[in-house]
Coordinates of C-alpha atoms in Angstrom, one line a residue:
Chain A
X1 CA 39.0 -59.6 73.0
X2 CA 41.7 -57.3 71.9
X3 CA 42.2 -59.5 68.9
X4 CA 38.9 -58.5 67.4
X5 CA 40.1 -54.9 67.0
X6 CA 41.0 -54.5 63.3
X7 CA 44.6 -54.8 62.4
X8 CA 46.0 -51.6 61.0
X9 CA 45.1 -51.3 57.4
X10 CA 47.7 -52.5 55.1
X11 CA 48.6 -50.1 52.3
X12 CA 46.2 -51.3 49.6
X13 CA 46.4 -50.7 45.9
X14 CA 42.7 -50.3 45.7
X15 CA 41.6 -47.3 47.7
X16 CA 38.7 -44.9 47.4
X17 CA 41.2 -42.7 45.5
X18 CA 42.4 -45.2 43.0
X19 CA 39.2 -47.3 42.5
X20 CA 37.4 -44.9 40.2
X21 CA 40.3 -45.1 37.8
X22 CA 40.3 -48.8 37.9
X23 CA 36.6 -48.9 37.2
X24 CA 36.7 -46.6 34.3
X25 CA 40.0 -48.2 32.8
X26 CA 38.4 -50.9 30.7
X27 CA 35.8 -48.6 29.2
X28 CA 38.3 -45.7 28.6
X29 CA 41.0 -48.0 27.2
X30 CA 38.6 -49.6 24.7
X31 CA 37.1 -46.3 23.9
X32 CA 40.5 -44.8 23.1
X33 CA 41.5 -47.8 20.9
X34 CA 38.3 -48.4 19.1
X35 CA 36.6 -45.0 18.9
X36 CA 39.1 -42.1 19.6
X37 CA 42.0 -43.5 17.6
X38 CA 39.7 -44.3 14.5
X39 CA 38.1 -40.9 14.7
X40 CA 41.5 -39.2 14.5
X41 CA 43.0 -41.7 12.1
X42 CA 40.0 -41.1 9.8
X43 CA 40.7 -37.4 9.8
X44 CA 44.3 -38.0 8.8
X45 CA 43.2 -40.5 6.1
X46 CA 41.0 -37.9 4.6
X47 CA 44.0 -35.7 3.9
X48 CA 46.0 -38.5 2.3
X49 CA 46.2 -40.2 -1.1
X50 CA 47.2 -43.8 -1.7
X51 CA 48.5 -44.7 -5.1
X52 CA 50.1 -48.0 -5.9
X53 CA 50.4 -48.8 -2.2
X54 CA 52.2 -45.6 -1.4
X55 CA 50.5 -43.2 1.0
X56 CA 51.2 -39.5 0.9
X57 CA 49.9 -36.2 2.1
X58 CA 47.4 -34.9 -0.3
X59 CA 46.1 -31.7 1.3
X60 CA 42.6 -30.9 0.5
X61 CA 42.6 -33.0 -2.7
X62 CA 39.9 -35.5 -1.4
X63 CA 37.7 -32.7 -0.3
X64 CA 38.1 -30.8 -3.5
X65 CA 37.2 -33.8 -5.4
X66 CA 34.2 -34.3 -3.2
X67 CA 32.9 -30.9 -4.0
X68 CA 33.2 -31.5 -7.7
X69 CA 31.6 -35.0 -7.5
X70 CA 28.0 -34.9 -8.9
X71 CA 27.3 -38.3 -7.2
X72 CA 28.2 -36.8 -3.8
X73 CA 25.6 -33.9 -4.4
X74 CA 23.1 -36.5 -5.4
X75 CA 23.7 -38.5 -2.2
X76 CA 23.5 -35.3 -0.2
X77 CA 20.4 -34.1 -1.7
X78 CA 18.7 -37.5 -1.5
X79 CA 19.6 -37.7 2.2
X80 CA 18.2 -34.2 2.9
X81 CA 15.1 -34.7 0.9
X82 CA 14.4 -37.9 2.9
X83 CA 15.3 -36.0 6.1
X84 CA 13.0 -33.0 5.4
X85 CA 10.0 -35.2 4.5
X86 CA 10.4 -38.2 6.7
X87 CA 11.2 -36.7 10.2
X88 CA 8.3 -34.3 10.3
X89 CA 5.9 -36.9 9.2
X90 CA 7.2 -39.4 11.6
X91 CA 7.3 -37.0 14.6
X92 CA 3.8 -35.7 13.9
X93 CA 2.4 -39.2 13.7
X94 CA 4.2 -40.2 16.8
X95 CA 2.7 -37.2 18.8
X96 CA -0.8 -37.9 17.5
X97 CA -0.5 -41.6 18.5
X98 CA 1.0 -40.6 21.9
X99 CA -1.9 -38.2 22.6
X100 CA -4.5 -40.7 21.6
X101 CA -2.8 -43.4 23.7
X102 CA -2.7 -41.1 26.7
X103 CA -6.5 -40.7 26.4
X104 CA -8.5 -41.6 29.5
X105 CA -10.9 -43.5 27.2
X106 CA -8.4 -46.0 26.2
X107 CA -8.0 -49.4 27.8
X108 CA -5.3 -52.0 27.0
X109 CA -2.6 -49.4 26.8
X110 CA 0.1 -51.9 27.3
X111 CA -1.0 -54.0 24.3
X112 CA -1.0 -50.9 22.0
X113 CA 2.3 -49.7 23.3
X114 CA 4.0 -53.1 22.6
X115 CA 2.4 -53.4 19.2
X116 CA 3.6 -50.0 18.0
X117 CA 7.0 -50.5 19.5
X118 CA 7.5 -53.9 17.9
X119 CA 8.9 -52.6 14.5
X120 CA 11.7 -50.8 16.3
X121 CA 13.2 -54.0 17.7
X122 CA 13.5 -55.9 14.4
X123 CA 16.8 -56.2 12.5
X124 CA 17.0 -53.6 9.8
X125 CA 18.0 -56.2 7.3
X126 CA 14.9 -58.3 8.1
X127 CA 12.4 -55.5 7.7
X128 CA 14.0 -54.1 4.6
X129 CA 13.6 -57.6 3.0
X130 CA 10.0 -57.8 4.0
X131 CA 9.3 -54.4 2.5
X132 CA 11.0 -55.4 -0.6
X133 CA 8.5 -58.2 -1.0
X134 CA 5.5 -56.3 0.1
X135 CA 6.4 -53.5 -2.4
X136 CA 7.1 -55.8 -5.3
X137 CA 5.8 -54.1 -8.5
X138 CA 4.0 -57.2 -10.0
X139 CA 3.2 -59.4 -7.1
X140 CA 3.5 -57.3 -4.0
X141 CA 0.6 -57.1 -1.7
X142 CA 0.6 -53.3 -1.5
X143 CA 0.0 -53.0 -5.3
X144 CA -2.6 -55.7 -5.0
X145 CA -4.5 -53.6 -2.5
X146 CA -4.1 -50.5 -4.7
X147 CA -5.6 -52.4 -7.6
X148 CA -8.5 -53.5 -5.5
X149 CA -9.2 -49.9 -4.6
X150 CA -9.1 -49.0 -8.3
X151 CA -5.7 -47.5 -8.5
X152 CA -2.9 -48.4 -10.9
X153 CA 0.2 -50.4 -9.7
X154 CA 3.1 -48.3 -8.6
X155 CA 6.7 -49.2 -9.5
X156 CA 7.7 -48.8 -5.8
X157 CA 11.3 -49.8 -6.0
X158 CA 12.0 -49.2 -9.7
X159 CA 11.0 -45.6 -10.1
X160 CA 13.3 -42.8 -8.8
X161 CA 10.4 -40.9 -7.2
X162 CA 8.7 -43.9 -5.7
X163 CA 11.9 -45.5 -4.5
X164 CA 12.4 -42.5 -2.2
X165 CA 8.8 -42.7 -1.0
X166 CA 9.4 -46.5 -0.3
X167 CA 12.3 -45.6 1.9
X168 CA 10.4 -43.0 3.7
X169 CA 7.6 -45.4 4.3
X170 CA 9.9 -48.1 5.6
X171 CA 11.8 -45.8 7.9
X172 CA 8.6 -44.3 9.3
X173 CA 7.1 -47.7 9.8
X174 CA 10.2 -48.7 11.9
X175 CA 10.6 -45.7 14.1
X176 CA 7.3 -44.0 14.7
X177 CA 6.4 -46.4 17.6
X178 CA 9.8 -45.8 19.1
X179 CA 9.2 -42.0 19.2
X180 CA 5.7 -42.4 20.3
X181 CA 6.9 -44.1 23.5
X182 CA 9.3 -41.3 24.2
X183 CA 6.5 -38.8 23.7
X184 CA 4.2 -40.8 25.8
X185 CA 6.6 -40.7 28.7
X186 CA 6.8 -36.9 28.1
X187 CA 3.0 -36.6 28.2
X188 CA 2.8 -38.4 31.5
X189 CA 5.1 -35.9 33.1
X190 CA 2.7 -33.0 32.3
X191 CA 0.9 -32.1 35.4
X192 CA -3.0 -32.7 35.0
X193 CA -3.6 -29.4 36.9
X194 CA -2.6 -27.5 33.8
X195 CA -5.4 -29.2 31.9
X196 CA -7.9 -28.7 34.6
X197 CA -7.2 -25.0 34.9
X198 CA -7.5 -24.8 31.1
X199 CA -10.9 -26.6 30.9
X200 CA -12.2 -24.4 33.7
X201 CA -11.2 -21.4 31.5
X202 CA -13.2 -23.0 28.8
X203 CA -10.5 -24.2 26.5
X204 CA -11.4 -27.1 24.2
X205 CA -9.4 -30.2 23.7
X206 CA -7.7 -28.9 20.5
X207 CA -6.9 -25.5 22.1
X208 CA -5.4 -27.4 25.1
X209 CA -3.3 -29.5 22.8
X210 CA -1.7 -26.4 21.1
X211 CA -1.3 -24.2 24.2
X212 CA -0.4 -26.9 26.8
X213 CA 0.7 -30.2 25.3
X214 CA 2.9 -28.9 22.5
X215 CA 4.8 -26.3 24.6
X216 CA 5.3 -28.8 27.4
X217 CA 6.7 -31.3 25.0
X218 CA 9.3 -29.0 23.6
X219 CA 12.3 -30.6 25.3
X220 CA 11.1 -34.0 24.1
X221 CA 10.7 -32.7 20.6
X222 CA 14.2 -31.4 20.6
X223 CA 15.5 -34.8 21.8
X224 CA 13.6 -36.8 19.2
X225 CA 14.4 -34.3 16.5
X226 CA 18.1 -34.5 17.1
X227 CA 18.1 -38.3 17.4
X228 CA 16.0 -38.7 14.1
X229 CA 18.2 -36.3 12.2
X230 CA 21.4 -38.1 13.3
X231 CA 19.7 -41.3 12.4
X232 CA 18.5 -40.3 9.0
X233 CA 21.8 -38.8 8.1
X234 CA 23.4 -42.3 8.8
X235 CA 20.7 -44.1 6.8
X236 CA 22.4 -47.2 5.4
X237 CA 20.8 -50.6 5.9
X238 CA 17.5 -49.7 4.3
X239 CA 18.8 -48.3 1.0
X240 CA 21.5 -51.1 0.9
X241 CA 19.0 -53.8 1.0
X242 CA 15.8 -52.3 -0.4
X243 CA 17.1 -50.5 -3.5
X244 CA 20.9 -50.7 -3.4
X245 CA 20.9 -47.0 -4.0
X246 CA 19.0 -47.2 -7.2
X247 CA 17.2 -46.7 -9.5
X248 CA 19.5 -44.2 -11.1
X249 CA 21.0 -43.3 -7.7
X250 CA 17.8 -41.9 -6.5
X251 CA 18.2 -43.6 -3.1
X252 CA 21.9 -43.2 -2.8
X253 CA 22.6 -41.9 0.7
X254 CA 25.7 -40.3 2.1
X255 CA 26.4 -43.4 4.2
X256 CA 25.8 -45.8 1.3
X257 CA 28.2 -43.7 -0.9
X258 CA 30.7 -43.8 1.9
X259 CA 30.4 -47.6 2.1
X260 CA 30.7 -48.0 -1.7
X261 CA 33.8 -45.9 -1.9
X262 CA 35.4 -47.7 1.1
X263 CA 34.5 -51.2 0.6
X264 CA 33.7 -51.6 -3.1
X265 CA 36.3 -49.3 -4.7
X266 CA 38.6 -49.5 -1.7
X267 CA 39.3 -45.8 -1.8
X268 CA 39.7 -45.4 1.9
X269 CA 40.9 -41.8 1.7
X270 CA 38.0 -40.5 -0.3
X271 CA 35.6 -42.5 2.0
X272 CA 37.2 -40.9 5.0
X273 CA 36.6 -37.4 3.5
X274 CA 32.9 -38.3 3.0
X275 CA 32.8 -39.4 6.7
X276 CA 34.2 -36.1 7.9
X277 CA 31.8 -34.1 5.8
X278 CA 29.0 -36.1 7.5
X279 CA 30.4 -35.3 10.9
X280 CA 30.4 -31.6 10.1
X281 CA 26.9 -31.7 8.8
X282 CA 25.7 -33.6 11.9
X283 CA 27.5 -31.2 14.2
X284 CA 26.0 -28.1 12.5
X285 CA 22.5 -29.5 12.4
X286 CA 22.4 -30.6 16.0
X287 CA 23.7 -27.2 17.1
X288 CA 21.1 -25.4 15.0
X289 CA 18.3 -27.6 16.3
X290 CA 19.3 -26.9 19.8
X291 CA 19.4 -23.2 19.1
X292 CA 16.0 -23.2 17.3
X293 CA 14.0 -25.6 19.4
X294 CA 15.3 -25.5 22.9
X295 CA 16.0 -22.1 24.4
X296 CA 18.4 -22.4 27.2
X297 CA 18.0 -26.1 27.9
Chain B
X1 CA -27.5 -37.2 29.3
X2 CA -28.0 -39.7 26.6
X3 CA -26.4 -37.4 24.1
X4 CA -23.3 -37.2 26.1
X5 CA -23.1 -40.9 26.4
X6 CA -23.4 -41.3 22.5
X7 CA -20.8 -38.7 21.9
X8 CA -18.5 -40.5 24.3
X9 CA -19.1 -43.8 22.5
X10 CA -18.4 -42.2 19.1
X11 CA -15.2 -40.8 20.5
X12 CA -14.2 -44.2 21.8
X13 CA -15.0 -45.8 18.4
X14 CA -12.9 -43.2 16.6
X15 CA -10.1 -43.7 19.0
X16 CA -10.0 -47.4 18.8
X17 CA -10.3 -47.6 15.0
X18 CA -7.5 -45.1 14.5
X19 CA -5.2 -47.1 16.9
X20 CA -6.3 -50.5 15.5
X21 CA -5.4 -49.4 11.9
X22 CA -2.0 -48.4 13.3
X23 CA -1.6 -51.8 15.0
X24 CA -2.5 -53.6 11.7
X25 CA 0.0 -51.5 9.8
X26 CA 2.8 -52.1 12.4
X27 CA 2.1 -55.8 12.8
X28 CA 1.1 -57.0 9.3
X29 CA 4.7 -57.2 8.0
X30 CA 5.4 -59.7 10.9
X31 CA 2.4 -61.8 10.0
X32 CA 3.4 -61.8 6.4
X33 CA 6.9 -62.9 7.3
X34 CA 5.5 -65.9 9.3
X35 CA 3.3 -66.8 6.4
X36 CA 6.2 -66.6 4.0
X37 CA 8.4 -68.8 6.2
X38 CA 6.0 -71.7 5.9
X39 CA 5.2 -71.4 2.2
X40 CA 7.2 -72.2 -1.0
X41 CA 8.6 -69.2 -2.8
X42 CA 6.0 -69.3 -5.6
X43 CA 3.0 -69.0 -3.2
X44 CA 4.5 -65.9 -1.6
X45 CA 3.9 -64.1 -4.8
X46 CA 0.5 -65.5 -5.7
X47 CA -2.3 -63.3 -6.8
X48 CA -4.6 -62.9 -4.9
X49 CA -2.1 -62.9 -2.0
X50 CA -2.1 -66.1 0.1
X51 CA -2.6 -65.2 3.8
X52 CA -2.6 -68.7 5.3
X53 CA 0.3 -70.7 6.7
X54 CA 1.7 -73.5 4.5
X55 CA 3.5 -76.7 5.1
X56 CA 6.8 -75.8 3.7
X57 CA 8.6 -74.8 6.9
X58 CA 10.9 -77.8 7.0
X59 CA 11.7 -77.7 3.4
X60 CA 12.6 -74.0 3.7
X61 CA 14.7 -74.8 6.6
X62 CA 16.6 -77.5 4.7
X63 CA 17.1 -75.2 1.8
X64 CA 18.2 -72.3 4.0
X65 CA 20.7 -74.6 5.7
X66 CA 22.1 -75.7 2.3
X67 CA 22.6 -72.1 1.1
X68 CA 23.8 -70.3 4.2
X69 CA 24.4 -73.0 6.9
X70 CA 21.8 -71.4 9.1
X71 CA 22.7 -73.4 12.3
X72 CA 26.3 -72.2 12.1
X73 CA 25.1 -68.7 11.4
X74 CA 22.7 -68.8 14.3
X75 CA 25.4 -70.0 16.6
X76 CA 27.7 -67.1 15.5
X77 CA 25.0 -64.6 16.1
X78 CA 24.1 -66.0 19.5
X79 CA 27.7 -66.4 20.7
X80 CA 28.8 -62.9 19.6
X81 CA 25.6 -61.3 21.1
X82 CA 25.9 -63.1 24.4
X83 CA 29.6 -62.5 24.9
X84 CA 29.2 -58.9 23.8
X85 CA 26.3 -58.3 26.1
X86 CA 28.0 -59.9 29.1
X87 CA 31.3 -57.9 28.8
X88 CA 29.7 -54.7 27.8
X89 CA 27.4 -54.7 30.8
X90 CA 30.3 -55.3 33.1
X91 CA 32.5 -52.6 31.5
X92 CA 29.8 -50.0 31.2
X93 CA 28.3 -50.5 34.7
X94 CA 31.7 -50.2 36.3
X95 CA 32.4 -47.0 34.4
X96 CA 28.9 -45.7 35.1
X97 CA 29.4 -46.4 38.8
X98 CA 32.7 -44.4 38.9
X99 CA 31.2 -41.5 37.1
X100 CA 28.1 -41.5 39.4
X101 CA 29.7 -42.1 42.8
X102 CA 33.3 -40.9 42.9
X103 CA 34.9 -37.5 42.5
X104 CA 38.2 -37.8 40.8
X105 CA 40.4 -35.7 38.5
X106 CA 39.3 -35.6 35.0
X107 CA 35.9 -37.1 35.7
X108 CA 34.0 -34.4 33.8
X109 CA 36.3 -34.2 30.9
X110 CA 36.3 -38.0 30.3
X111 CA 32.6 -38.2 30.7
X112 CA 31.9 -35.3 28.3
X113 CA 34.2 -36.9 25.7
X114 CA 32.2 -40.1 26.0
X115 CA 28.9 -38.3 25.6
X116 CA 30.3 -36.4 22.6
X117 CA 31.0 -39.8 20.9
X118 CA 27.2 -40.6 20.9
X119 CA 26.8 -37.8 18.3
X120 CA 29.6 -39.0 16.1
X121 CA 28.3 -41.1 13.2
X122 CA 29.3 -44.7 13.3
X123 CA 30.7 -44.5 9.8
X124 CA 33.6 -42.3 10.7
X125 CA 35.3 -45.1 12.6
X126 CA 34.5 -47.8 9.9
X127 CA 37.5 -47.5 7.8
X128 CA 40.3 -47.0 10.3
X129 CA 38.7 -49.9 12.4
X130 CA 38.6 -52.1 9.4
X131 CA 42.3 -51.3 8.6
X132 CA 43.2 -51.9 12.3
X133 CA 41.4 -55.3 12.2
X134 CA 43.2 -56.2 9.0
X135 CA 46.5 -55.3 10.5
X136 CA 45.9 -57.3 13.6
X137 CA 44.8 -60.2 11.3
X138 CA 41.5 -60.3 13.2
X139 CA 39.2 -60.2 10.2
X140 CA 36.7 -63.1 10.3
X141 CA 36.9 -63.5 14.2
X142 CA 34.4 -63.0 16.9
X143 CA 36.6 -60.5 18.6
X144 CA 36.6 -58.2 15.6
X145 CA 32.8 -57.9 15.9
X146 CA 32.8 -57.9 19.8
X147 CA 35.6 -55.6 20.9
X148 CA 35.0 -52.3 19.1
X149 CA 31.7 -51.5 20.7
X150 CA 32.1 -53.0 24.2
X151 CA 32.6 -49.5 25.6
X152 CA 29.2 -48.3 24.5
X153 CA 28.8 -44.6 25.6
X154 CA 25.0 -44.7 25.7
X155 CA 25.1 -47.6 28.1
X156 CA 27.7 -45.9 30.3
X157 CA 25.4 -42.8 30.3
X158 CA 22.4 -44.9 31.3
X159 CA 24.3 -46.7 34.1
X160 CA 25.5 -43.5 35.5
X161 CA 22.1 -42.0 35.6
X162 CA 20.8 -45.1 37.5
X163 CA 23.7 -45.3 39.9
X164 CA 23.1 -41.9 41.1
X165 CA 20.1 -43.2 42.9
X166 CA 22.2 -45.2 45.2
X167 CA 22.4 -43.5 48.6
X168 CA 26.1 -42.5 49.6
X169 CA 25.3 -43.6 53.1
X170 CA 24.9 -47.2 51.9
X171 CA 28.4 -47.1 50.4
X172 CA 29.8 -45.4 53.5
X173 CA 28.3 -48.0 55.8
X174 CA 29.9 -50.7 53.7
X175 CA 33.2 -48.9 53.9
X176 CA 33.0 -48.6 57.7
X177 CA 32.4 -52.3 57.8
X178 CA 35.7 -52.8 56.1
X179 CA 34.6 -53.7 52.7
X180 CA 37.0 -52.9 49.9
X181 CA 36.0 -50.8 46.9
X182 CA 35.6 -53.9 44.6
X183 CA 33.6 -55.8 47.2
X184 CA 31.3 -52.8 47.5
X185 CA 30.8 -52.8 43.7
X186 CA 30.1 -56.4 43.4
X187 CA 28.2 -57.1 46.6
X188 CA 26.3 -53.9 47.3
X189 CA 26.0 -51.9 44.1
X190 CA 25.4 -54.5 41.4
X191 CA 22.7 -56.4 43.3
X192 CA 20.7 -53.3 44.0
X193 CA 21.0 -52.2 40.3
X194 CA 19.5 -55.3 38.9
X195 CA 16.6 -53.7 37.1
X196 CA 18.9 -51.1 35.5
X197 CA 21.4 -53.8 34.5
X198 CA 18.6 -55.8 32.9
X199 CA 17.4 -52.8 30.9
X200 CA 20.9 -52.0 29.7
X201 CA 21.6 -55.7 29.0
X202 CA 18.5 -55.9 26.8
X203 CA 19.4 -52.8 25.0
X204 CA 22.9 -54.0 24.2
X205 CA 21.6 -57.5 23.3
X206 CA 19.3 -55.9 20.6
X207 CA 22.0 -53.6 19.3
X208 CA 24.4 -56.5 18.7
X209 CA 21.8 -59.0 17.5
X210 CA 20.6 -56.6 14.8
X211 CA 24.0 -55.1 14.0
X212 CA 24.6 -55.2 10.3
X213 CA 27.2 -52.8 8.8
X214 CA 30.1 -53.7 11.0
X215 CA 29.8 -57.5 10.8
X216 CA 29.2 -57.1 7.1
X217 CA 32.6 -55.3 6.8
X218 CA 34.7 -57.6 9.0
X219 CA 33.1 -61.1 8.4
X220 CA 33.9 -62.0 4.8
X221 CA 33.9 -65.8 4.9
X222 CA 30.4 -67.3 4.9
X223 CA 30.9 -69.6 7.9
X224 CA 31.6 -66.5 10.1
X225 CA 28.5 -64.6 8.9
X226 CA 26.0 -63.3 11.5
X227 CA 22.3 -63.5 10.8
X228 CA 21.8 -60.1 9.3
X229 CA 24.9 -60.6 7.0
X230 CA 23.8 -64.0 5.9
X231 CA 20.3 -62.7 5.2
X232 CA 21.7 -59.9 3.0
X233 CA 23.8 -62.3 1.1
X234 CA 20.7 -64.3 0.2
X235 CA 19.1 -61.2 -1.3
X236 CA 22.1 -60.8 -3.6
X237 CA 21.8 -64.2 -5.1
X238 CA 20.8 -64.6 -8.7
X239 CA 17.8 -66.8 -8.1
X240 CA 16.1 -65.5 -5.0
X241 CA 14.2 -68.1 -3.0
X242 CA 11.8 -66.1 -1.0
X243 CA 10.6 -69.0 1.2
X244 CA 14.2 -69.3 2.5
X245 CA 14.5 -65.6 3.0
X246 CA 11.3 -65.3 4.9
X247 CA 12.3 -68.1 7.1
X248 CA 15.7 -66.5 7.6
X249 CA 14.1 -63.2 8.6
X250 CA 11.7 -65.0 10.9
X251 CA 14.6 -66.7 12.6
X252 CA 16.4 -63.5 13.1
X253 CA 13.2 -61.7 14.3
X254 CA 11.4 -64.3 16.4
X255 CA 14.0 -64.7 19.2
X256 CA 14.3 -60.9 19.7
X257 CA 10.5 -60.6 19.6
X258 CA 10.0 -63.3 22.3
X259 CA 12.8 -61.7 24.4
X260 CA 11.3 -58.2 24.0
X261 CA 7.7 -59.5 24.9
X262 CA 9.1 -61.0 28.1
X263 CA 11.1 -58.0 29.1
X264 CA 9.4 -55.1 27.3
X265 CA 8.8 -53.1 30.5
X266 CA 12.5 -53.0 31.4
X267 CA 13.5 -52.5 27.8
X268 CA 11.3 -49.5 27.4
X269 CA 12.3 -47.9 30.6
X270 CA 16.0 -48.6 29.6
X271 CA 15.5 -46.6 26.4
X272 CA 13.8 -43.8 28.4
X273 CA 16.0 -43.8 31.4
X274 CA 17.8 -40.5 31.8
X275 CA 16.9 -39.3 28.3
X276 CA 13.5 -37.9 28.9
X277 CA 13.9 -36.7 32.5
X278 CA 14.5 -33.0 32.7

């Protein structure tokens, strides 16, 4: 009987004190090697210059070159034009879809949700290729439809203006449903008593939307806004496949320009400087958006 | 009374037609892709557009295999994705568990650093990582694609949010029963976390399956290509065979679509988990 009393605990290596460190060790180790180290290394690279296999400190040379590089400004402005037009269109569409989907009149909600979400799960490469074919100037189905409706064909991918529009359409197609699902979750968290009180006070549906739904969705707006901004600033796969940055660099994005400098011209130092400008822009924008959209949250 | 009913009906019609147009827009490219996969290149670009399936599926498959070795590429994609998902789920859930259920020195600082990394653009690490892989002579290997993103901050964050729901009393009870910390994690924590693990696993699976830029950079011999990289190489060819390409996109999309349809509830909750809650 006495034997069943537990023997005195041996000094074990894994105790409640050491266990958390063991649990986080693999994640932290991999993170340090494959994220933290590259982030720092990239910063150092951006201050260096490599000529004939010799690497030396170059001060701000890469950054100065960057600020005198018309192509960089082109990439920057392209990215911002896409950002400013695409993100509001997409989020507006997503909110409208979410409100409609939340309607009590609607059945088969699950079906609609899946159908709208589907674009977000496809490989970027796959959908960019499909859009390339759909938007073909001579044989694409989109121009065929336009012709049927009596419009002229549009040189979607071969005209600087329409190439940007094509990118905006493609990105909107892919991500609207994703944002809709996030908004839908937000809508379901709004207490129905708010709407009941409002309709007793005689507020119509549209009035309710602007004075209850939108304010209540504010944190979600902030969340989707920041995510979409970061996503758009990193836009790469679509212009890479769809237009290759052309025509006439009209769809050259910052990420694409970074990739070209790094892996086509193998100018790692210059590409690293581009990467760091991107980091700074994302940091500033995220901070601004949090200031503007979400008060103290 | 009647008027009200009619108004309701009109509203319903408006609602459904708006949403149906949306569904057509979001689903048509998929349908178009399946059509293209079964038709010869020429018929994809016929006017008026051909909207019916053809009988060229096997011919497209043969051609696709001749140009990119599709079976090998599928095998690469599948192995890389499965290995990545398996290891990443283990690593991220262990870390998430520690962050949720232990108090230890440096916990907040480390967690905050990880969170900050979510905001950092992927591209910043691209060049140093490429140099690192080249120095290690790891280019064109599975590990070059798998290792760098195993510690996926967003997955750690999601696991931590979910792990918080485990009652401390459950863990205490296991400790009183004499279970070691590892035993508790594997026997108590992981089994109760199955839905969250599934959600995070699907998320990671999709990320890796669709991942393009990094494999594009590190895989430069065609027998090591993943599906997205092989597809993009087809687009660069001088004579593009669209039948092949459409079949290729179908093969890269169909598995993930089926996977998603089976597990969409978990997947969507995985994306929303922790992010939307105030």
